[in-house]
Amino acid sequence: MRAQKPTTGDAGGGSPAPDAPEGTRAVLDGSEINRALTRIAHEVLERTKGGRDVTLLGIPSRGVPLAHRLARRIERVEDLTAPAGSLDITMYRDDLRSAPVRALGRTEIPQGGLDDRVVVLVDDVLFSGRTVRAALDALGDLGRPRAVQLAVLVDRGHRELPIRADYVGKNLPTSLRESVTVRLEETDGHDAVLLGPSRPRTRPGATEGND
C-alpha cells in the first residue's frame, strides 16, 4: 500500500497523470507500487512467522487484486499457498440509508474458512476508517479469526475512527481538498496512484479513497 509521492520520495511535484483530469498528477508509478507490495509481503511473513496461517481478504474493488498480488508474492518467497479472497462490505456501511442504491459486491472466502486464521484485510486507500470498520463487522458474521490485520497501499490520513493499518505501502499526507485515486492493471489497464483536486461527494459520510 503505497501512495502519493513522487519518485523523489517527497509529496510535492510528481508528473502529470496521463488520461487524468487537469490538475491531477501521478505520485506512484507501477514499479513503485510493485516495490511497496513486495515490501508488505515480506513484512506480513515476518510478523506472522512465515505466513502459514494467513488468509488475505481484499475489500472490493481494488483491494481484491491487491490481495491476490500479495498472495503471489508470499507464495514465491515461502513456497506455500496463501489463500486470498474478497469481502464485500456493502450491507455493513454506515451510510447505507443515505446513499444511492448500491450493487452488491462478491464475498469469496477461501477453502478452509476463517476460523483460527490470521486474516489480513487489504484495501487500496485508508482514509476515514469507516470502510475498515464495515469490513470488521462483515468479518464477524463469517468466522472467528485468531487475529485481524490491515494492509493498505496508501494511508492518506484524516481518520474519523481509531483504526490504524498494520502494513502501509505509502503514508501520503493530503488535504481534504485533494483526492487520491489508485489505478491497477487488473481494473484500469495500468498501475498508478494519482493525486488531484477533490471530487464532489455524491453522498454524505464518504469513506476510504474519496468515497
Short mmCIF file of C-alpha atoms in Angstrom, two decimals:
data_model
loop_
_atom_site.label_atom_id
_atom_site.label_comp_id
_atom_site.label_asym_id
_atom_site.label_seq_id
_atom_site.Cartn_x
_atom_site.Cartn_y
_atom_site.Cartn_z
CA MET A 1 0.00 0.00 0.00
CA ARG A 2 1.80 2.85 -1.27
CA ALA A 3 0.74 6.28 -2.19
CA GLN A 4 1.13 9.79 -3.19
CA LYS A 5 4.63 10.76 -3.52
CA PRO A 6 6.74 11.39 -6.44
CA THR A 7 9.66 9.17 -7.27
CA THR A 8 11.92 11.55 -5.39
CA GLY A 9 10.21 10.48 -2.17
CA ASP A 10 8.50 13.74 -1.21
CA ALA A 11 4.88 14.75 -1.52
CA GLY A 12 5.49 17.67 -3.82
CA GLY A 13 5.92 17.65 -7.56
CA GLY A 14 5.07 14.49 -9.42
CA SER A 15 4.47 14.00 -13.12
CA PRO A 16 1.22 14.83 -14.91
CA ALA A 17 -1.04 11.79 -14.99
CA PRO A 18 -1.89 10.51 -18.49
CA ASP A 19 -5.61 10.40 -19.31
CA ALA A 20 -6.43 12.05 -15.97
CA PRO A 21 -8.35 15.25 -15.19
CA GLU A 22 -6.48 18.52 -15.31
CA GLY A 23 -4.59 19.23 -12.10
CA THR A 24 -4.03 15.52 -11.35
CA ARG A 25 -0.53 14.13 -11.05
CA ALA A 26 0.93 10.67 -10.67
CA VAL A 27 2.70 10.21 -7.35
CA LEU A 28 3.44 6.49 -7.69
CA ASP A 29 4.06 4.50 -10.84
CA GLY A 30 3.83 0.79 -11.47
CA SER A 31 7.35 -0.07 -10.37
CA GLU A 32 6.92 1.84 -7.10
CA ILE A 33 3.63 0.08 -6.41
CA ASN A 34 5.28 -3.28 -7.06
CA ARG A 35 8.12 -2.48 -4.67
CA ALA A 36 5.63 -1.42 -1.99
CA LEU A 37 3.68 -4.66 -2.34
CA THR A 38 6.86 -6.74 -2.20
CA ARG A 39 7.88 -4.98 0.99
CA ILE A 40 4.44 -5.52 2.53
CA ALA A 41 4.56 -9.23 1.65
CA HIS A 42 7.88 -9.59 3.47
CA GLU A 43 6.52 -7.67 6.46
CA VAL A 44 3.47 -9.95 6.63
CA LEU A 45 5.71 -13.01 6.58
CA GLU A 46 7.94 -11.63 9.30
CA ARG A 47 5.10 -10.56 11.56
CA THR A 48 3.15 -13.82 11.13
CA LYS A 49 6.22 -16.06 11.50
CA GLY A 50 6.17 -17.50 8.00
CA GLY A 51 2.58 -16.82 6.95
CA ARG A 52 1.29 -20.38 7.19
CA ASP A 53 -1.94 -19.33 8.89
CA VAL A 54 -2.52 -16.17 6.82
CA THR A 55 -5.63 -15.55 4.73
CA LEU A 56 -5.81 -12.38 2.63
CA LEU A 57 -9.21 -10.76 2.03
CA GLY A 58 -9.44 -7.84 -0.37
CA ILE A 59 -12.10 -5.16 0.06
CA PRO A 60 -13.73 -4.53 -3.35
CA SER A 61 -12.97 -3.21 -5.65
CA ARG A 62 -9.22 -2.58 -5.84
CA GLY A 63 -8.37 -4.30 -2.59
CA VAL A 64 -9.15 -7.63 -4.27
CA PRO A 65 -6.43 -7.57 -6.94
CA LEU A 66 -4.01 -6.17 -4.36
CA ALA A 67 -4.77 -9.13 -2.07
CA HIS A 68 -4.07 -11.58 -4.89
CA ARG A 69 -0.82 -9.82 -5.76
CA LEU A 70 0.30 -10.07 -2.14
CA ALA A 71 -0.65 -13.74 -2.07
CA ARG A 72 1.52 -14.45 -5.13
CA ARG A 73 4.48 -12.66 -3.57
CA ILE A 74 4.11 -14.59 -0.32
CA GLU A 75 3.92 -17.85 -2.25
CA ARG A 76 7.13 -17.05 -4.16
CA VAL A 77 9.05 -16.20 -1.00
CA GLU A 78 7.89 -19.05 1.24
CA ASP A 79 6.79 -21.65 -1.32
CA LEU A 80 3.40 -22.01 0.31
CA THR A 81 -0.17 -21.34 -0.72
CA ALA A 82 -1.51 -18.06 0.65
CA PRO A 83 -5.33 -18.17 0.42
CA ALA A 84 -6.83 -14.98 -0.98
CA GLY A 85 -10.45 -13.90 -1.39
CA SER A 86 -12.76 -10.92 -1.21
CA LEU A 87 -15.00 -9.37 1.43
CA ASP A 88 -17.98 -7.30 0.30
CA ILE A 89 -18.96 -4.64 2.85
CA THR A 90 -21.93 -3.05 1.07
CA MET A 91 -24.58 -4.04 3.62
CA TYR A 92 -22.38 -3.05 6.58
CA ARG A 93 -21.69 0.55 5.59
CA ASP A 94 -22.86 3.25 8.00
CA ASP A 95 -24.06 5.44 5.13
CA LEU A 96 -26.25 2.76 3.55
CA ARG A 97 -29.55 4.51 4.27
CA SER A 98 -28.46 7.86 2.90
CA ALA A 99 -26.51 6.55 -0.11
CA PRO A 100 -27.84 5.76 -3.57
CA VAL A 101 -28.70 2.14 -4.29
CA ARG A 102 -25.51 0.09 -4.50
CA ALA A 103 -24.76 -3.09 -6.36
CA LEU A 104 -23.64 -5.86 -4.08
CA GLY A 105 -20.06 -6.99 -4.49
CA ARG A 106 -18.73 -10.51 -4.07
CA THR A 107 -17.59 -12.17 -0.89
CA GLU A 108 -15.32 -15.12 -1.61
CA ILE A 109 -13.91 -16.95 1.39
CA PRO A 110 -11.06 -19.33 0.54
CA GLN A 111 -11.47 -23.01 1.27
CA GLY A 112 -10.79 -23.73 4.91
CA GLY A 113 -12.69 -20.69 6.16
CA LEU A 114 -11.51 -18.03 8.56
CA ASP A 115 -11.66 -19.65 11.98
CA ASP A 116 -8.32 -19.54 13.82
CA ARG A 117 -6.67 -17.85 10.82
CA VAL A 118 -4.70 -14.60 10.73
CA VAL A 119 -6.87 -12.57 8.36
CA VAL A 120 -5.19 -9.67 6.58
CA LEU A 121 -7.73 -7.23 5.19
CA VAL A 122 -6.38 -5.50 2.08
CA ASP A 123 -7.54 -2.16 0.67
CA ASP A 124 -6.14 0.44 -1.68
CA VAL A 125 -6.60 3.66 0.33
CA LEU A 126 -7.14 4.21 4.06
CA PHE A 127 -8.93 7.49 4.77
CA SER A 128 -11.61 7.92 7.44
CA GLY A 129 -11.50 4.30 8.64
CA ARG A 130 -15.21 3.72 8.04
CA THR A 131 -14.70 1.21 5.24
CA VAL A 132 -12.44 -0.85 7.50
CA ARG A 133 -14.97 -0.67 10.35
CA ALA A 134 -17.60 -2.05 7.97
CA ALA A 135 -15.19 -4.80 6.92
CA LEU A 136 -14.66 -5.81 10.55
CA ASP A 137 -18.42 -6.03 11.05
CA ALA A 138 -18.78 -8.18 7.92
CA LEU A 139 -15.92 -10.39 9.02
CA GLY A 140 -17.59 -11.03 12.37
CA ASP A 141 -20.53 -12.67 10.59
CA LEU A 142 -18.30 -15.06 8.66
CA GLY A 143 -15.99 -16.60 11.22
CA ARG A 144 -13.74 -16.15 14.20
CA PRO A 145 -10.20 -15.37 13.07
CA ARG A 146 -7.37 -15.68 15.56
CA ALA A 147 -6.27 -12.15 14.60
CA VAL A 148 -7.20 -9.48 12.06
CA GLN A 149 -4.63 -7.19 10.45
CA LEU A 150 -4.91 -4.42 7.86
CA ALA A 151 -2.74 -3.77 4.81
CA VAL A 152 -3.23 -0.69 2.62
CA LEU A 153 -1.41 0.63 -0.40
CA VAL A 154 -1.93 4.26 0.66
CA ASP A 155 -2.67 5.86 4.02
CA ARG A 156 -3.79 9.42 3.34
CA GLY A 157 -4.68 10.34 6.93
CA HIS A 158 -7.82 12.16 8.18
CA ARG A 159 -9.05 9.27 10.33
CA GLU A 160 -12.52 9.56 11.87
CA LEU A 161 -12.29 6.27 13.78
CA PRO A 162 -9.49 4.75 15.90
CA ILE A 163 -8.22 2.47 13.12
CA ARG A 164 -4.60 2.02 12.10
CA ALA A 165 -3.04 -0.07 9.34
CA ASP A 166 -0.51 -2.76 10.24
CA TYR A 167 1.12 -2.59 6.79
CA VAL A 168 1.32 0.56 4.67
CA GLY A 169 2.80 0.93 1.22
CA LYS A 170 2.94 4.70 1.43
CA ASN A 171 1.96 7.29 4.02
CA LEU A 172 0.71 10.21 1.99
CA PRO A 173 -0.19 13.43 3.81
CA THR A 174 -3.12 15.02 1.99
CA SER A 175 -5.56 17.86 2.27
CA LEU A 176 -9.28 17.26 2.43
CA ARG A 177 -9.36 19.33 -0.74
CA GLU A 178 -7.40 16.59 -2.53
CA SER A 179 -8.39 13.18 -3.84
CA VAL A 180 -6.35 10.01 -4.06
CA THR A 181 -7.05 7.62 -6.93
CA VAL A 182 -5.48 4.18 -7.27
CA ARG A 183 -5.38 2.61 -10.70
CA LEU A 184 -4.45 -1.04 -11.17
CA GLU A 185 -3.68 -3.13 -14.23
CA GLU A 186 -6.48 -5.58 -13.39
CA THR A 187 -9.21 -2.93 -13.20
CA ASP A 188 -7.89 0.08 -15.12
CA GLY A 189 -5.30 -1.20 -17.57
CA HIS A 190 -2.28 0.31 -15.79
CA ASP A 191 -0.81 0.89 -12.33
CA ALA A 192 -0.60 4.36 -10.79
CA VAL A 193 -1.52 6.38 -7.73
CA LEU A 194 -2.89 9.81 -8.61
CA LEU A 195 -3.29 12.94 -6.52
CA GLY A 196 -5.68 15.62 -7.64
CA PRO A 197 -8.42 18.04 -6.62
CA SER A 198 -11.25 16.54 -4.61
CA ARG A 199 -14.33 15.40 -6.45
CA PRO A 200 -17.81 16.38 -5.32
CA ARG A 201 -19.19 13.82 -2.88
CA THR A 202 -22.25 12.04 -4.18
CA ARG A 203 -23.43 11.18 -0.67
CA PRO A 204 -22.70 12.07 2.94
CA GLY A 205 -20.32 10.06 5.07
CA ALA A 206 -17.73 9.48 2.39
CA THR A 207 -15.09 6.96 3.41
CA GLU A 208 -11.96 5.32 2.03
CA GLY A 209 -10.32 6.62 -1.10
CA ASN A 210 -12.53 9.60 -1.71
CA ASP A 211 -15.68 7.64 -1.24
#
